[in-house]
Structure formats: C-alpha cells, structure tokens
Amino acid sequence: MSSTPATHPRVVVIGAGIVGCSLADELTARGWTDVTVLEQGPLPAPGGSTSHAPGLVFQTSPSKTLTAFARYTVEKFNSLEVDGVSCFNPVGGLELATTPQRLADLHRKAGYAASWGIRGEIVCAARCKELWPLIDETSVLGGFHTPDDGLARALLASRAQMARAIGRGARFLDRHTVTGIEQEDGRVTAVVTDRGSFPADHVVSAAGFWGPVIGRMAGVDVPLQPLAHQYAKTEQLPELAGSQTEASKPILRFQDRDLYFREHHDRIGIGSYAHKPLPVDPFGILPYDEARANDMEMPSSYPFTEEDWAPSWDDCRWLMPALRETEIEEGFNGVFSFTPDGMPVLGESRKLRGFWLAEAVWVTHSAGVAKAVAEWMVDGRASIDLHECDLTRFEEAQRSPSYIRERGSQQFVEVYDVLHPLQPMERPRPLRVSPFHARQQELGAVFLEGGGWERPHWYEANAPLVDGLQVPERDAWSARYWSPIVAAEAKATREKVALYDMTPLRRLEVTGPGALGFLQRMTSNNLRKKPGAVTYTLLLDETGGVRSDLTVARLAPHRFQVGANSPTDLDWLSRHAPDDVQIRDITSGTCCIGVWGPLARDLVQPLTRDDVSHEGFGYFRAKETCLGHVPVTAMRLSYVGELGWELYTTADLGLRLWDTLWEAGRRHGVIAAGRSAFNSLRLEKGYRAWGTDMTDEHNPFEAGVGFAVRMDKDGFVGQEALQRTLDGLAGAEPARRLTPLLLDDPAAVVLGKEPVYVDGAPAGYVTSASYGYTLGRCVAYAWLPALATGTGVHIEYFGEKVPATVADEPLFDPKMTRIRR
C-alpha cells in the first residue's frame, strides 16, 4: 500500500514503451493527470522491446493472473485504433502438437483456458491444415485453437494510449536520458535527466531491459535478466502473394521445436527459442543514438546469429514444405526481459517509498499490468491477485546477480517446454538446506525445491512400508514427482508418529511495547490473550481480501512469533509497523520439526520435565522448554490433523534436535515423512494453503476461514469491508465458496487448476488436489458457486470429464478428536 503525498500526485514514468504508455493512460483515466513520461529514445518508436516485438498474444497461461492480464490487453487493444487501423488483429491462435506428450499438454492447456474463461478447443490435424494451409498435416497430431487470440500492434497501441493520456493532461518527453533518482528520508522526490530534473511523488520504472539500470540509481534491486531472442522474416512466398492484409491466419506455435510463426503480408515471421540463451548485460546496452552509430537498427536489435538459426530453419522447412523453396531475407536478435520465475516484477519498493516497478512485462500482458499497477497506486490495491508478481516475492538468496542470470536464462530455455507443476529447477541446487539435510540424505530423501529450499517430498527409506498397501496406479503425468511411498508415510502419520521438516515456513519475531496493539490492528482474530496462547488469524486488505494467513504465538507480553507465508508478509507488516514495534525475520537462524501422529506424546514426554499431557499442554498453546539438551519453543499445532507439536530451535541446534527425536522415536516406529504426505493429510482436514486456495481476491467467509475473524474486535484492517459483506449476505451463504470435492473413482486423480463443470458448463476451477490415502479418494478443493452437499460435478483432466461429488468438510475427523487428545 502506498501513501499519497499530495491531492494531485506528481507521477514520473520512466520508459515510453507499451507498458509506460499503457500506464499513463490508466493513471490519467483514474484522475491522476500530473503524469510525465520520460523516454531516452525518439517517439513513437524509442528502440526498446516494444519497437521490435512481433506482437503475438496467446492469452492462456497456467497463471490465472497472467491470463487475466492478457485478456484485458486483448479487450483494450481491440477497442483502440489509430488512423482507422485497429490496435489488435484477432486472427486467433493455433498451437500444434507433433508428439503425444505435446498433444496431452495442449489438452491440459485447454483446461486452463476453460478454468480462466478463455475460448479454446482441441482440433484435429485436418482442422489445423484448414487454419494454416502451409503446414504438413501428416506431421501434426492435433492442435489447440483459441479464436480470440491474435496480433497486438504494439506501436499503434502505444500511440493510441499516449494520445489519450496527453488529452487528459499527461506529457511525453523523448530524448531525455535518466541519470539519477533523488530521494529524501526514504522517499523519492525527483527524477534527474540529462535535460533537467522532474519533481515526483511517485516514480514508475517501466524501462524494460534497462530496469536494472534505473533500479541501481534508486538503490533498488530489479531481478530481471535481458536475453536476446532470434526473429527472422522469409522472402516473399508465392503461396501468400497478393495478400491484402497484414495477417489473416492464426498466430502459430510449434512448441515441439521452440518456434512460433506469424504472417507479414506475403512473408512469414519466425521466432525461435531453440538456440542457447544469449544473456545481455543491461548496463552494456547502448543508448539509441550510439546503437544507430554502431549499425544497429535500435538498442534492442542485436545482429542475427546465423549459426544459432540453422537447426531451427531445418525444423521450419520440415513443418512447412513451402519454405524449402525460399530463404531468410532478414533477421535480428531482439532483447527482452526474463525473471527467475518468468513472472513480471510489480509494486512499490519499501527501500524507497514512491518508487514503483512495472518491469519484465511482455506486450501480451502490457495493458493488464498497467491497469493493475494503476489501481494499486491510486486505490491501494489491484482488483486481481498479484502475489505471483509482487517485487517482494523473491527471497534474499534469489536476488544475487548470478542467480538472476542463471535462472533468467533457464526461463528462456523453458518457454515452450512441457513443465510439470511440481518440476523443480535444476540449478543452482542445493541452495538453502535445513540443519537436518544430512540426515535426510541418509534416509534417501527425494528433494524438490521451493523458495530456494530443498524440501523432502518422500524418503526412499520408507519403501518397505509400501508392502501390503493398496495404492492405485497413476497415469504417467500424475506419477511424476510422486511415489507410492507417499501413501505409506501418510499411513504412518495417522497410525504412529512422523517427523516433518517445517523449516522453510517463514518465521517472524514481532517485539516491542506496541507489538500487541499493532498485531491486533493488522490481523482479524483476537490476539489479546495471555502469553502461551497461539492463534490462527488472517492478514486482510482494506477490501477484506485475504492477503495471507498467520499463526501468531504470544511468547511474552511484548514478544510474538508469527508463522507467515512469504517475504511479502514481512514487507506488508513492516510498512505499517509503528516506531515502538520491531519486526525481524528469524527463518534462516531457526528451524522447525513437526512431530505428528497418535504416538507423538509418547515420543516427546520422556524428553522433557514439562507436562505435555492434554491438560498440561493444550491445543493451540506454546511453551518454551527443553527436549534433551535442546531448548525449544514448542507449539501444539497440527497441519495434518493429528496429535503433535511444531518444535522450534536455533539452526545450530537443529541437527541435535533431529537426532534426539529420532533416537527417542525408534521404539515407537518413528519415520521421516515428506511434503507429499503432508499435502495429502492437510487436504483431508480441509486446511487452506494461502496463495493456492485463497488470495486477496477472496474474503474469509467464502474461503471457509471466517472462524478466524472476530467482528467484535475494534479497528482491524478490512473490518468495515467485511461488515458490508456480512450486511449484504443478510445471513445467506456466499454466492461462491471454496468447495471440497471427492472424486468418485477411487483410482482417479487431478493435480490442480483444472476446470470444474456443473450441468455441463465450466463453473470454477480446482485450487489444491491430492489423493487422500486415509479416505481412499482424491480430494480436490475448487472455487465454485454455492452447491449443496452431494451435488455431482465433473473435473476436466487432460480432456476427460472425471466425476466428483461435493462433500462436507472436514472430510476426516470432523469432531477433532485426534488432535485434541
């Protein structure tokens, strides 16, 4: 959230590419008319990525947020024109499959489209040939056709939005090179250029691949890596001779060979991601005039590398026989931006208030990003969830220049790869490990990665426990990054006791005389309890949307330990903290083991003099004690629905804690268990995962976490909005709900993000899913209209409609007897 220092704030946008122009239009449309857009190159084509972008807009993405950005971009550009020419050409999109793996992936993509509201269908090879007559249909197995995709005319769209913004009072100044960002008391005050200074209350870096350069001037890291990408145009093709339009055929992807195609009247433009990554130093990119003096068309246009192109040209001719009789007429290597996770970098820096980023944005998402950032600046929040794009999302370990370069380059390689939702990055690993890592390796841990952390998903040492279990076989896709050992680990947790490494979960320490009042104001539940109490609560925004969920332990009158979700939670709390409150991220210096299962008390009690009986150590209580030689903060919590504790200690004592628990647990059959079993168990209990099951697009009542809201508490963020929501409901159920589903077929599974059909029509989408080994069914949670228990629905999984039934929650142990014993 940003504070506005003036009634009519002065905004300076750095960069007049498609993002800067879109943002100026969106800001001025919302009444912020004192907007200056600075550009180092000439307008309207200043030489950044926008100036060379081929303009292909495929809306569908695994990310709901990116898809929303793209959908708005299409809608807006369709409504704009310059000199009678539309800023968008809705020729549609077509993605081809030449392998069974790609065809399956296109079915999955069609599911995303249905989930996010994009029109699309899987078509046969003959239909692909009708849509693109130049292809050899004998090589094609099928395709995914999206009739509303097409070509964005990026420079025209920039001009159209520039004109609208100027009409509302904005000004655009080209040939102004930014040389500095002035600041005072941690807030931006002006932008300095080679032609003077411009006072500013807000500065937005929309500089594209120059973003890191602008960021350095402001003292703000911009985690993006520019890379060069090959684009070529053929000679005139007889098959396209006489074309009266720029393009009439769908934009085309041949992802099995990392290629895409579009028409340029009687030629074909071809882009390739098949070559090796070609990273570019953003600090070495030439200004416009120097680039022209060095025989470059523009700063973003590097010389075409023929040696990289040769294999792709062979693939093009294989797909389109007509290309065998022609050659490439021209080509270049165009520079554009990648981040470590492939998502944009948006938001206001806490290091320098009033300094905003709108970076690593492609033309596809440009207008949608601009709308979201403008809403964020003017209203304090965007109308859609942006947590995947928030500039604070990266851990410190993910911000080094070498990490950004390596991961950005890998994102280029993976642009068209078939990626599994659990697929971890390969390098740099291992980066972050818990103190138990050596013991986990000894037990044959299979590690995946998240936030830079190595996270065990199961342990090969538990393979003998699978004997005798009836575990349904899986299809090849859902069997990736999975093992039947997961079922054995879930069973052992339900029947005996297991150790879970919970170290990667974020921990904050909040201290100071104002700590209680601050946390009371920032969260939804009542924290005014005696030391030793633990409370599940929510971070809400002003509209009542769920920004995050927290577990808050009051360890002393003025000391709290907060279990949070991401660096964004730390940023949010730090922005609002008064002077008498200190917030410290203690994650890296501490560790945590979850000890869960019916024998957890039998394991823990002999290790401590303190009473850990239910009467002596109740549920949702915390106690500082010692287990053997190790001082710990023990919290009686369970995210898996079983008796047990989260045990915290310092990182240097972590290995000793693990060994102490392991040795004491031998007599009870203790095992180490991984995140796959953890996810299965938590879904059986209906425990939500923030960022997956709920975001700030959802209020607590529809998300099923209304129990964490105390409306009788005075003055917490989002309270007034929630009261309006409750008044509007007037005792009725919310119109949509996060709904538990049980798949009817005991052998069926889904993984998440699949569309859910009610009465034959798409009505929502799956958030989380996992096989419930205790229940013998796959559990899926989905956002759906309010449906009665027992209602039948269908989940589309790779083109197949899988029947499921709305269930009551919690599905397992509804009376909570196993946790509270």
Tab-separated table of C-alpha atoms in Angstrom, residues 14 27 58 63 145 190 192 685 758:
chain	number	residue	atom	x	y	z
A	14	ILE	CA	10.436	6.096	-16.949
A	27	LEU	CA	-3.441	6.569	-14.425
A	58	PHE	CA	-1.645	-16.055	-26.668
A	63	SER	CA	-1.133	-18.493	-14.215
A	145	HIS	CA	-7.264	-23.280	-31.359
A	190	ALA	CA	12.627	13.678	-8.311
A	192	VAL	CA	17.156	13.656	-12.881
A	685	LYS	CA	-8.620	-31.914	7.075
A	758	VAL	CA	-21.599	-28.029	-13.308
